[in-house]
Coordinates of C-alpha atoms in Angstrom, one line a residue:
Chain Y
M18 CA 55.4 110.9 130.6
S19 CA 55.5 112.8 133.9
E20 CA 58.8 114.8 133.9
Q21 CA 57.2 117.8 132.1
T22 CA 54.7 118.3 134.9
Y23 CA 56.9 117.4 137.9
T24 CA 58.0 120.1 140.3
P25 CA 59.8 119.3 143.6
K26 CA 57.9 120.4 146.7
S27 CA 60.8 121.9 148.7
K28 CA 62.6 125.1 147.7
F29 CA 66.0 123.4 147.7
G30 CA 64.6 120.5 145.7
K31 CA 63.4 122.9 143.0
W32 CA 66.7 124.9 143.0
F33 CA 68.6 121.6 142.6
N34 CA 66.2 120.1 140.1
D35 CA 66.4 123.2 137.9
R36 CA 70.2 122.7 137.7
L37 CA 70.3 118.9 137.5
P38 CA 67.0 117.2 137.0
L39 CA 67.7 114.1 139.0
L40 CA 64.4 114.4 140.9
S41 CA 62.5 114.6 137.6
L42 CA 64.3 111.4 136.6
A43 CA 63.4 109.7 139.8
S44 CA 59.8 110.8 139.5
H45 CA 59.7 109.5 135.9
L46 CA 61.1 106.1 136.9
T47 CA 58.6 105.9 139.8
D48 CA 55.5 106.9 137.9
Y49 CA 56.5 105.3 134.6
P50 CA 53.2 103.8 133.2
T51 CA 53.5 100.1 132.7
P52 CA 51.0 97.8 131.0
K53 CA 49.1 96.1 133.7
N54 CA 49.0 92.7 132.1
L55 CA 52.8 92.1 132.2
N56 CA 53.5 88.5 133.1
Y57 CA 56.5 87.0 134.9
W58 CA 58.5 86.7 131.7
W59 CA 58.8 90.5 131.9
T60 CA 60.7 90.4 135.2
F61 CA 63.9 89.3 133.6
G62 CA 65.0 92.9 132.8
G63 CA 65.3 93.6 136.5
I64 CA 66.9 90.2 137.1
L65 CA 69.5 91.0 134.4
T66 CA 70.3 94.4 135.9
F67 CA 70.9 92.6 139.2
C68 CA 73.1 90.0 137.5
L69 CA 75.2 92.8 135.9
L70 CA 75.7 94.7 139.1
S71 CA 76.4 91.5 141.0
Q72 CA 79.1 90.5 138.5
I73 CA 80.7 94.0 138.6
I74 CA 80.8 94.0 142.4
T75 CA 82.2 90.4 142.8
G76 CA 84.6 91.0 139.9
L77 CA 85.9 94.2 141.6
V78 CA 86.6 92.1 144.7
L79 CA 88.2 89.2 142.7
A80 CA 90.5 91.7 140.9
M81 CA 91.9 92.8 144.3
H82 CA 93.2 89.3 144.9
Y83 CA 93.8 87.9 141.4
V84 CA 97.3 88.1 139.7
A85 CA 97.2 88.4 135.9
H86 CA 100.4 86.6 135.1
A87 CA 100.8 83.3 133.3
D88 CA 103.0 82.0 136.1
M89 CA 100.8 83.1 139.0
A90 CA 97.2 83.3 137.8
F91 CA 96.4 79.7 138.5
S92 CA 97.7 79.7 142.0
S93 CA 96.2 83.1 142.7
I94 CA 92.8 81.5 142.0
E95 CA 93.6 78.8 144.6
H96 CA 94.8 81.5 146.9
I97 CA 91.3 83.2 146.5
M98 CA 89.6 79.8 147.2
R99 CA 91.6 78.9 150.2
D100 CA 93.2 81.9 151.9
V101 CA 91.1 85.0 151.2
N102 CA 88.3 85.6 153.6
Y103 CA 85.1 84.4 151.9
G104 CA 87.1 84.2 148.7
W105 CA 85.4 80.9 147.8
L106 CA 82.0 82.5 148.1
I107 CA 82.8 85.5 146.1
R108 CA 84.4 83.5 143.3
Y109 CA 81.5 81.0 143.2
I110 CA 79.1 83.9 143.0
H111 CA 81.1 85.3 140.1
S112 CA 81.5 82.1 138.1
N113 CA 78.0 80.8 138.6
G114 CA 76.7 84.4 138.2
A115 CA 78.0 84.3 134.6
S116 CA 75.8 81.2 134.0
M117 CA 72.8 82.7 135.7
F118 CA 73.3 85.9 133.7
F119 CA 73.1 83.9 130.4
L120 CA 70.2 81.9 131.6
A121 CA 68.3 85.1 132.3
V122 CA 69.4 86.7 129.0
Y123 CA 68.2 83.7 127.0
I124 CA 64.8 83.8 128.7
H125 CA 64.7 87.6 128.1
I126 CA 65.6 87.1 124.4
F127 CA 63.1 84.3 123.8
R128 CA 60.4 86.4 125.5
S129 CA 61.1 89.1 123.0
L130 CA 60.9 86.6 120.2
F131 CA 57.5 85.2 121.4
Y132 CA 55.8 88.5 122.1
G133 CA 57.3 90.4 119.1
S134 CA 59.1 92.9 121.4
Y135 CA 61.7 93.5 118.6
K136 CA 59.1 94.9 116.2
S137 CA 58.5 98.6 115.4
P138 CA 58.8 100.9 117.3
R139 CA 61.3 98.9 119.5
E140 CA 64.0 98.0 116.9
I141 CA 66.7 100.1 118.5
I142 CA 66.0 98.5 121.9
W143 CA 66.4 95.1 120.2
I144 CA 69.6 96.0 118.4
L145 CA 71.1 97.5 121.6
G146 CA 70.2 94.3 123.4
M147 CA 71.9 92.2 120.7
I148 CA 75.1 94.3 121.1
I149 CA 74.9 93.8 124.8
Y150 CA 74.6 90.1 124.2
L151 CA 77.6 90.0 122.0
L152 CA 79.7 92.0 124.6
M153 CA 78.4 89.5 127.3
M154 CA 79.8 86.6 125.3
A155 CA 83.1 88.3 124.7
T156 CA 83.3 89.2 128.4
A157 CA 82.4 85.7 129.6
F158 CA 84.9 84.2 127.2
M159 CA 87.8 86.4 128.4
G160 CA 86.8 85.8 132.0
Y161 CA 86.9 82.1 131.5
V162 CA 90.5 82.4 130.3
L163 CA 91.7 84.2 133.5
P164 CA 92.0 81.2 135.8
W165 CA 94.6 79.9 133.4
G166 CA 93.5 76.2 133.6
Q167 CA 93.5 73.8 130.7
M168 CA 90.1 74.8 129.5
S169 CA 91.0 78.4 129.8
F170 CA 94.1 78.0 127.7
W171 CA 92.7 75.8 125.0
G172 CA 89.4 77.7 124.9
A173 CA 91.4 80.8 124.3
T174 CA 93.5 79.0 121.6
V175 CA 90.5 77.7 119.7
I176 CA 88.5 80.9 119.8
T177 CA 91.4 83.2 118.9
N178 CA 92.2 80.8 116.0
L179 CA 88.8 81.5 114.6
F180 CA 90.2 84.8 113.3
S181 CA 92.9 82.9 111.4
A182 CA 90.2 81.8 109.0
I183 CA 90.0 85.3 107.6
P184 CA 91.6 85.3 104.2
L185 CA 95.0 87.0 103.7
V186 CA 95.2 88.8 107.0
G187 CA 94.0 86.0 109.3
D188 CA 97.4 85.0 110.7
S189 CA 98.5 88.6 111.3
I190 CA 95.2 89.3 113.2
T191 CA 95.7 86.2 115.4
T192 CA 99.3 87.1 116.2
W193 CA 98.1 90.6 117.0
L194 CA 95.4 89.2 119.3
W195 CA 97.9 87.0 121.1
G196 CA 100.7 89.5 121.3
G197 CA 103.0 86.6 120.4
Y198 CA 103.0 83.4 118.5
S199 CA 100.7 81.5 120.8
V200 CA 98.3 82.2 123.7
D201 CA 100.7 83.3 126.5
N202 CA 101.2 85.9 129.2
P203 CA 100.6 89.0 126.9
T204 CA 97.2 87.4 125.9
L205 CA 96.3 86.8 129.5
T206 CA 97.1 90.4 130.6
R207 CA 95.2 92.0 127.8
F208 CA 92.2 89.7 128.4
F209 CA 92.2 90.7 132.0
S210 CA 92.3 94.4 131.1
L211 CA 89.4 94.0 128.6
H212 CA 87.4 91.7 131.0
Y213 CA 87.5 94.6 133.5
L214 CA 86.5 97.2 130.9
F215 CA 83.6 95.4 129.0
P216 CA 81.2 95.2 131.9
F217 CA 81.2 99.0 132.1
L218 CA 80.5 99.2 128.4
I219 CA 77.7 96.8 129.0
L220 CA 76.4 99.0 131.8
G221 CA 76.4 102.0 129.5
L222 CA 74.6 100.1 126.8
V223 CA 72.0 98.9 129.4
I224 CA 71.3 102.5 130.3
L225 CA 70.7 103.2 126.6
H226 CA 68.6 100.0 126.3
I227 CA 66.4 101.2 129.2
W228 CA 66.3 104.8 127.8
A229 CA 65.2 103.5 124.4
L230 CA 62.6 101.3 126.2
H231 CA 61.1 104.3 128.0
V232 CA 60.4 106.1 124.8
P233 CA 57.6 103.8 123.5
G234 CA 57.1 102.1 126.8
N235 CA 56.9 98.3 127.5
N236 CA 55.4 95.8 125.0
N237 CA 53.0 93.5 126.7
P238 CA 51.6 89.9 126.3
I239 CA 48.8 91.0 124.0
G240 CA 51.3 93.1 122.0
I241 CA 48.9 96.0 121.3
D242 CA 49.8 99.7 121.7
V243 CA 48.8 101.0 125.1
K244 CA 47.7 104.6 125.8
K245 CA 49.9 105.9 128.7
P246 CA 48.8 106.6 131.3
S247 CA 45.4 105.0 131.2
K248 CA 43.4 102.3 132.9
D249 CA 45.5 99.9 130.9
T250 CA 48.6 100.9 132.8
V251 CA 49.9 100.9 136.4
P252 CA 52.8 103.0 137.9
F253 CA 56.1 101.3 137.9
H254 CA 56.4 101.8 141.6
P255 CA 55.1 100.0 143.7
Y256 CA 53.4 97.6 141.3
I257 CA 56.3 96.5 139.1
T258 CA 59.1 97.0 141.6
I259 CA 57.5 94.6 144.1
K260 CA 56.7 92.1 141.4
D261 CA 60.3 92.3 140.0
L262 CA 61.6 91.9 143.6
F263 CA 59.6 88.8 144.2
A264 CA 60.8 87.2 140.9
L265 CA 64.4 88.2 141.8
L266 CA 64.1 86.4 145.1
I267 CA 62.9 83.2 143.4
F268 CA 65.8 83.6 141.0
L269 CA 68.3 84.1 143.9
I270 CA 67.1 80.9 145.6
I271 CA 68.0 79.0 142.4
F272 CA 71.2 81.0 142.1
S273 CA 72.1 80.2 145.8
G274 CA 71.3 76.5 145.1
F275 CA 74.2 76.5 142.6
I276 CA 76.6 78.5 144.7
F277 CA 76.2 76.5 147.9
F278 CA 75.3 73.0 146.7
A279 CA 76.7 72.5 143.2
P280 CA 79.2 75.3 142.5
N281 CA 81.2 73.4 140.0
I282 CA 78.5 71.6 138.2
L283 CA 78.4 74.1 135.3
G284 CA 82.1 74.2 135.0
H285 CA 84.6 71.7 133.6
S286 CA 86.9 69.8 135.9
D287 CA 89.8 70.1 133.5
N288 CA 90.0 73.8 134.4
Y289 CA 91.4 72.8 137.8
I290 CA 94.5 71.6 135.9
E291 CA 97.0 74.3 135.2
A292 CA 97.4 75.5 131.6
N293 CA 99.8 73.3 129.6
P294 CA 100.7 74.4 126.1
L295 CA 101.9 70.9 125.2
V296 CA 98.8 68.9 126.0
T297 CA 95.3 69.5 124.7
P298 CA 92.4 68.0 126.9
K299 CA 90.7 65.1 125.2
H300 CA 87.3 66.7 124.9
I301 CA 87.3 70.4 124.7
V302 CA 84.0 72.2 125.2
P303 CA 83.0 75.8 125.9
E304 CA 80.7 76.9 128.8
W305 CA 77.2 75.7 128.3
Y306 CA 75.8 79.1 127.2
L307 CA 78.0 79.1 124.1
L308 CA 77.3 75.5 123.0
P309 CA 74.7 76.2 120.3
F310 CA 77.2 78.4 118.5
Y311 CA 79.9 75.9 119.0
A312 CA 77.7 73.3 117.4
I313 CA 77.1 75.6 114.4
L314 CA 80.9 76.2 114.1
R315 CA 81.7 72.5 114.1
S316 CA 78.9 71.5 111.7
V317 CA 80.6 73.2 108.7
P318 CA 83.4 71.1 107.1
D319 CA 85.2 74.3 106.1
K320 CA 87.3 76.6 108.3
L321 CA 86.1 79.9 106.9
G322 CA 82.6 78.7 106.4
G323 CA 82.2 77.6 110.0
V324 CA 83.4 81.0 111.3
V325 CA 81.1 82.9 109.0
L326 CA 78.1 80.9 110.1
L327 CA 79.1 81.3 113.7
F328 CA 79.1 85.1 113.5
G329 CA 76.2 85.0 111.0
S330 CA 74.0 83.2 113.5
I331 CA 74.3 86.1 115.9
F332 CA 74.2 89.0 113.4
I333 CA 71.2 87.6 111.7
L334 CA 69.2 88.3 114.8
M335 CA 69.9 92.0 114.4
A336 CA 68.0 92.0 111.1
L337 CA 65.1 90.3 112.8
P338 CA 62.8 93.3 113.0
W339 CA 62.9 93.5 109.1
L340 CA 62.8 89.8 108.4
D341 CA 59.5 89.4 110.3
S342 CA 57.1 91.8 108.6
S343 CA 54.0 90.8 110.5
K344 CA 52.2 93.8 111.9
V345 CA 50.9 91.7 114.9
R346 CA 53.4 91.5 117.7
S347 CA 52.3 88.9 120.1
S348 CA 52.4 85.2 119.1
I349 CA 49.2 84.7 121.0
F350 CA 47.5 86.0 117.9
R351 CA 49.9 84.4 115.4
P352 CA 49.0 80.7 115.3
L353 CA 51.7 79.8 112.8
N354 CA 54.5 81.8 114.4
K355 CA 53.6 80.3 117.8
I356 CA 54.4 76.8 116.4
F357 CA 57.6 77.8 114.7
F358 CA 58.7 79.8 117.8
W359 CA 58.7 76.5 119.8
V360 CA 60.4 74.6 117.0
L361 CA 63.2 77.3 117.1
V362 CA 63.5 76.8 120.9
I363 CA 63.8 73.0 120.4
D364 CA 66.3 73.6 117.6
V365 CA 68.5 75.8 119.7
L366 CA 68.3 73.4 122.7
A367 CA 69.3 70.5 120.4
L368 CA 72.2 72.5 119.0
G369 CA 73.3 73.1 122.5
Y370 CA 73.1 69.4 123.3
V371 CA 75.1 68.3 120.3
G372 CA 77.6 71.1 120.9
A373 CA 78.5 69.4 124.2
M374 CA 78.9 66.0 122.4
P375 CA 81.8 64.8 120.2
A376 CA 81.5 66.1 116.6
E377 CA 80.9 62.7 114.9
G378 CA 78.3 60.3 113.6
L379 CA 74.7 61.1 114.6
Y380 CA 75.6 64.2 116.6
L381 CA 77.3 65.8 113.6
L382 CA 74.2 65.0 111.5
I383 CA 71.9 66.6 114.1
A384 CA 74.2 69.6 114.3
R385 CA 74.0 70.1 110.5
V386 CA 70.2 69.7 110.3
G387 CA 69.9 72.1 113.3
T388 CA 72.2 74.7 111.7
V389 CA 70.4 74.6 108.4
Y390 CA 67.0 74.9 110.2
Y391 CA 68.3 77.8 112.4
F392 CA 69.2 79.9 109.3
A393 CA 66.1 78.7 107.5
H394 CA 63.9 79.9 110.3
F395 CA 65.1 83.5 110.0
L396 CA 65.8 83.7 106.3
I397 CA 62.9 81.6 104.8
I398 CA 60.3 80.6 107.3
L399 CA 59.8 84.0 109.1
P400 CA 59.7 86.2 106.0
V401 CA 57.2 83.9 104.2
L402 CA 55.2 83.1 107.3
S403 CA 54.8 86.7 108.3
R404 CA 53.2 87.4 104.8
I405 CA 50.9 84.5 104.5
E406 CA 49.8 84.0 108.2
K407 CA 46.2 84.7 109.0
T408 CA 46.4 86.4 112.4
Q409 CA 43.6 86.4 114.9
P410 CA 41.7 89.7 115.7
L411 CA 43.4 91.9 118.3
P412 CA 41.5 93.4 121.3
L413 CA 41.2 97.1 121.3
S414 CA 42.7 97.5 124.8
I415 CA 44.1 95.4 127.6
T416 CA 40.9 95.8 129.6
E417 CA 38.5 95.0 126.7
P418 CA 38.8 91.2 126.6
V419 CA 38.0 91.0 130.3
L420 CA 34.9 93.2 130.0
T421 CA 33.5 91.7 126.8
G422 CA 34.6 88.1 127.4
M423 CA 36.3 87.6 124.1
P424 CA 36.6 83.9 123.4
K425 CA 40.4 83.7 123.3
A426 CA 41.2 81.1 125.9
E427 CA 44.9 81.9 126.1
F428 CA 44.9 85.5 127.0
I429 CA 41.8 85.4 129.1
K430 CA 43.7 83.0 131.2
S431 CA 46.8 85.1 131.1
D432 CA 44.8 88.3 131.7
K433 CA 42.8 87.0 134.7
R434 CA 46.0 86.6 136.8
H435 CA 47.0 90.2 136.4
V436 CA 43.8 92.2 136.6
Chain L
M22 CA 36.9 98.2 166.0
D23 CA 38.6 95.5 168.0
N24 CA 38.8 93.4 164.9
S25 CA 40.4 96.1 162.7
G26 CA 43.0 97.0 165.4
K27 CA 44.0 93.3 165.5
K28 CA 44.3 93.2 161.7
N29 CA 46.6 96.2 161.7
N30 CA 48.8 94.6 164.4
R31 CA 49.2 91.5 162.4
R32 CA 50.1 93.4 159.3
D33 CA 52.5 95.5 161.2
F34 CA 54.1 92.4 162.6
L35 CA 54.5 90.9 159.1
F36 CA 56.1 94.2 157.9
T37 CA 58.5 94.3 160.8
A38 CA 59.4 90.6 160.5
T39 CA 60.0 91.0 156.7
Y40 CA 62.2 94.1 157.2
A41 CA 64.1 92.4 160.0
V42 CA 64.8 89.3 157.9
G43 CA 65.7 91.5 154.9
A44 CA 68.1 93.6 157.1
V45 CA 69.8 90.5 158.5
G46 CA 70.1 88.9 155.0
L47 CA 71.5 92.1 153.5
G48 CA 74.0 92.4 156.4
A49 CA 75.1 88.8 156.0
T50 CA 75.5 89.4 152.3
I51 CA 77.5 92.5 152.7
W52 CA 79.9 91.2 155.4
P53 CA 81.9 88.8 153.1
F54 CA 82.6 91.7 150.8
I55 CA 84.0 93.7 153.7
D56 CA 85.8 90.9 155.4
Q57 CA 87.6 89.9 152.2
M58 CA 89.8 93.0 152.6
N59 CA 91.0 91.9 156.1
P60 CA 94.3 89.9 156.4
D61 CA 93.8 86.5 154.8
S62 CA 95.0 83.1 156.0
S63 CA 98.3 83.3 154.0
V64 CA 99.1 86.6 155.7
K65 CA 98.1 85.4 159.2
A66 CA 100.3 82.3 158.7
L67 CA 103.3 84.6 158.5
A68 CA 102.3 86.5 161.7
T69 CA 105.2 85.1 163.7
T70 CA 109.0 85.3 163.1
E71 CA 111.7 83.3 164.8
V72 CA 115.1 84.9 165.1
D73 CA 118.5 83.3 166.0
I74 CA 120.3 85.7 168.3
S75 CA 123.4 83.7 169.1
Q76 CA 125.6 85.6 166.6
I77 CA 124.8 89.1 167.9
E78 CA 127.8 90.8 169.6
P79 CA 127.2 93.0 172.7
G80 CA 126.4 96.6 171.6
K81 CA 125.1 95.5 168.2
T82 CA 121.6 95.8 166.8
V83 CA 120.0 93.6 164.2
T84 CA 116.9 94.5 162.3
V85 CA 114.4 91.7 161.3
L86 CA 111.2 91.9 159.4
W87 CA 108.0 91.0 161.2
R88 CA 104.6 91.5 159.5
G89 CA 106.3 93.7 157.0
K90 CA 107.7 96.0 159.6
P91 CA 111.3 96.3 161.1
V92 CA 112.0 95.0 164.6
F93 CA 115.2 96.1 166.4
I94 CA 116.9 93.4 168.5
K95 CA 119.7 95.0 170.5
R96 CA 122.2 93.2 172.7
R97 CA 122.9 96.0 175.2
T98 CA 126.2 96.5 177.0
Q99 CA 126.3 96.8 180.7
S100 CA 126.8 100.6 180.6
E101 CA 123.8 101.0 178.3
I102 CA 121.7 98.9 180.7
S103 CA 122.7 100.8 183.8
E104 CA 122.2 104.1 181.9
A105 CA 118.7 103.1 180.9
Q106 CA 117.8 101.8 184.4
S107 CA 119.1 104.9 186.2
V108 CA 117.0 107.5 184.4
N109 CA 114.6 109.4 186.6
L110 CA 111.1 108.7 185.4
D111 CA 110.0 112.3 186.0
E112 CA 112.3 113.3 183.1
L113 CA 110.4 111.2 180.6
K114 CA 107.7 112.2 178.3
H115 CA 106.2 108.7 178.4
P116 CA 107.3 107.3 181.7
E117 CA 108.2 103.6 181.6
K118 CA 110.7 101.7 183.6
D119 CA 113.4 100.0 181.6
Q120 CA 112.7 96.7 183.4
D121 CA 109.1 96.9 182.1
R122 CA 110.3 97.2 178.5
V123 CA 112.6 94.1 178.4
K124 CA 112.3 90.4 179.3
K125 CA 116.1 90.0 179.8
A126 CA 118.0 93.2 180.6
E127 CA 120.7 92.3 178.0
W128 CA 118.1 92.2 175.1
L129 CA 116.0 95.0 174.0
V130 CA 113.4 94.0 171.4
M131 CA 111.1 96.7 170.0
M132 CA 109.4 97.8 166.8
G133 CA 111.9 99.9 164.8
I134 CA 109.3 102.5 164.0
C135 CA 109.2 106.0 165.2
T136 CA 105.9 106.7 167.0
H137 CA 105.7 110.1 165.3
L138 CA 104.9 109.2 161.6
G139 CA 106.3 105.8 161.1
C140 CA 109.8 106.3 159.8
V141 CA 112.7 103.9 160.8
P142 CA 115.0 105.6 163.4
L143 CA 118.8 105.2 163.0
S144 CA 120.7 103.1 165.6
D145 CA 123.4 104.6 167.8
K146 CA 122.5 108.1 166.9
G147 CA 121.0 111.1 168.7
E148 CA 121.7 112.9 172.0
Y149 CA 120.6 110.1 174.3
N150 CA 122.9 107.2 173.2
G151 CA 120.0 105.4 171.5
W152 CA 118.1 106.1 168.3
F153 CA 117.5 109.2 166.2
C154 CA 114.7 109.5 163.7
P155 CA 115.9 111.4 160.6
C156 CA 112.4 112.4 159.4
H157 CA 111.5 114.9 162.1
G158 CA 114.2 114.7 164.7
S159 CA 113.0 112.5 167.6
H160 CA 115.6 111.3 170.0
Y161 CA 115.3 107.9 171.8
D162 CA 117.4 106.6 174.7
S163 CA 119.0 103.1 175.1
S164 CA 115.7 101.8 176.2
G165 CA 113.9 103.1 173.1
R166 CA 112.1 105.8 175.1
I167 CA 111.3 109.1 173.6
R168 CA 113.4 111.9 175.1
K169 CA 113.3 114.8 172.7
G170 CA 111.4 115.7 169.6
P171 CA 107.8 115.4 168.2
A172 CA 107.2 111.6 168.8
P173 CA 104.4 111.2 171.4
T174 CA 105.4 107.8 172.9
N175 CA 108.2 105.3 173.4
M176 CA 108.9 102.9 170.6
E177 CA 106.5 100.0 170.9
V178 CA 107.5 96.6 172.3
P179 CA 105.9 93.7 170.4
K180 CA 104.7 90.5 171.8
Y181 CA 107.7 88.1 171.9
A182 CA 109.1 85.2 173.9
F183 CA 112.5 83.5 174.4
I184 CA 112.0 80.0 173.0
D185 CA 115.6 79.2 174.4
D186 CA 118.6 81.2 175.2
N187 CA 119.5 81.7 171.5
T188 CA 116.0 82.0 169.9
I189 CA 113.4 84.7 170.0
K190 CA 109.9 84.2 168.6
I191 CA 108.2 87.5 167.7
G192 CA 104.4 87.6 167.5

């Protein structure tokens, strides 16, 4: 990397940089050698950074107008929507922004799964990413409680009751979380406080995530180690910055489509009814991005078992770098893993679908099969597959397949676009 | 030569057009985040206050709240009116005729805020038979004009109107 050799040109720059090497950092970020075959699935890191900053800025604004009190929260949201200048816009950016954030993070995670970005030497990046994902879910959940509508209230009740499944201390923990004997004003005010705090924890972890990324450098669609810098790499600026910016603009067009044309399509209309502790809505569902986990929770006919599988389904991902022992990273060269990757994608989508449906009949059956398959994928299929799979030969460099015309249709196609 | 010059111009035009659209878009994005801190509709809806003045005795002052600030409404006695009208404008730090500060000579309506640093002056106090600000010692006369002390200008007269003989609408 370049910071060892970098010296600022001006005298003041050198004086400053010797005391606080910000200019070295800027130079490192600018020149950071990036594999030249990165495809558009690699632009979601930048998109996610944008999402986080957008949520923090709009959230900061909303907190100026929101009142965290059980008696006033609901009407303060209407105040934001009707009275505050552009309040409707800022709130819709924030609420749809959460969905877009999760959409981007799911693409980012599945990209890592397909191209083996979680494998050595990038395990820490992967685990940091999973912690970020967990914090995102906690933040989104608590944010959803703040408008104090029916879905807010009953979502909070159901999720906090998960902890009551813990043997012996469950009830005490739930009471402690609530600050009372049910979800009420103390719950709302602490959720508001934590909802404000967590994004900054996420921001800190994102910095670590990027720091850890810059040690080995980016993985790439072929998944081989790349010498840096070499003819297989390009400087981050302007090549990747302009490409990330282009992808971000496409992403923003879709984002704006939701904000301006269908701002409530991803929400639930029951949340425009004020929280009522005496009446539970007929059909209670979480936001779409939590549905697969909701399906897993409901598929188990046992309170504790459901909660254990729910949390297990996320924590199992942290062990992924050790469950998959294949030395080959990219699924382009792993014919079996490629198939099972797509089966997993379909499985998660199916779980999401049945999570939105009532837990009965065929839906419940699909949820159970999907849950069993989800765990089987990580605990049985991957460990076995990674030992028996016959992988295809890897090229020696990113440039080689282009020059020698290796007969691998997939990556010749994917390579041509980027060379 | 001609050809390459033309190409450069087209490229320059594209760059300028892109930056211009980008700048307008960025500005349009930033504006809502600035404007949200301006007074909102619920605040603007409270921007006028109506006051019933039929119960105010001559010589008395009532204080009402308008936009979160005090407004003095004083029903002046005849002696106070003639005192205010007879002052020589040359003696004043901020020369204003009493007639220009009132709509009806009997009623003085003004912001109850000292023009020095925003404290609320005390009624019927001070050396000029008007108001006295306890914070830094500004003296105002029976027309609310600054006569002595650090305040730079007379107390401000808000926009108001008599809806009928007994009602004033401020704002």
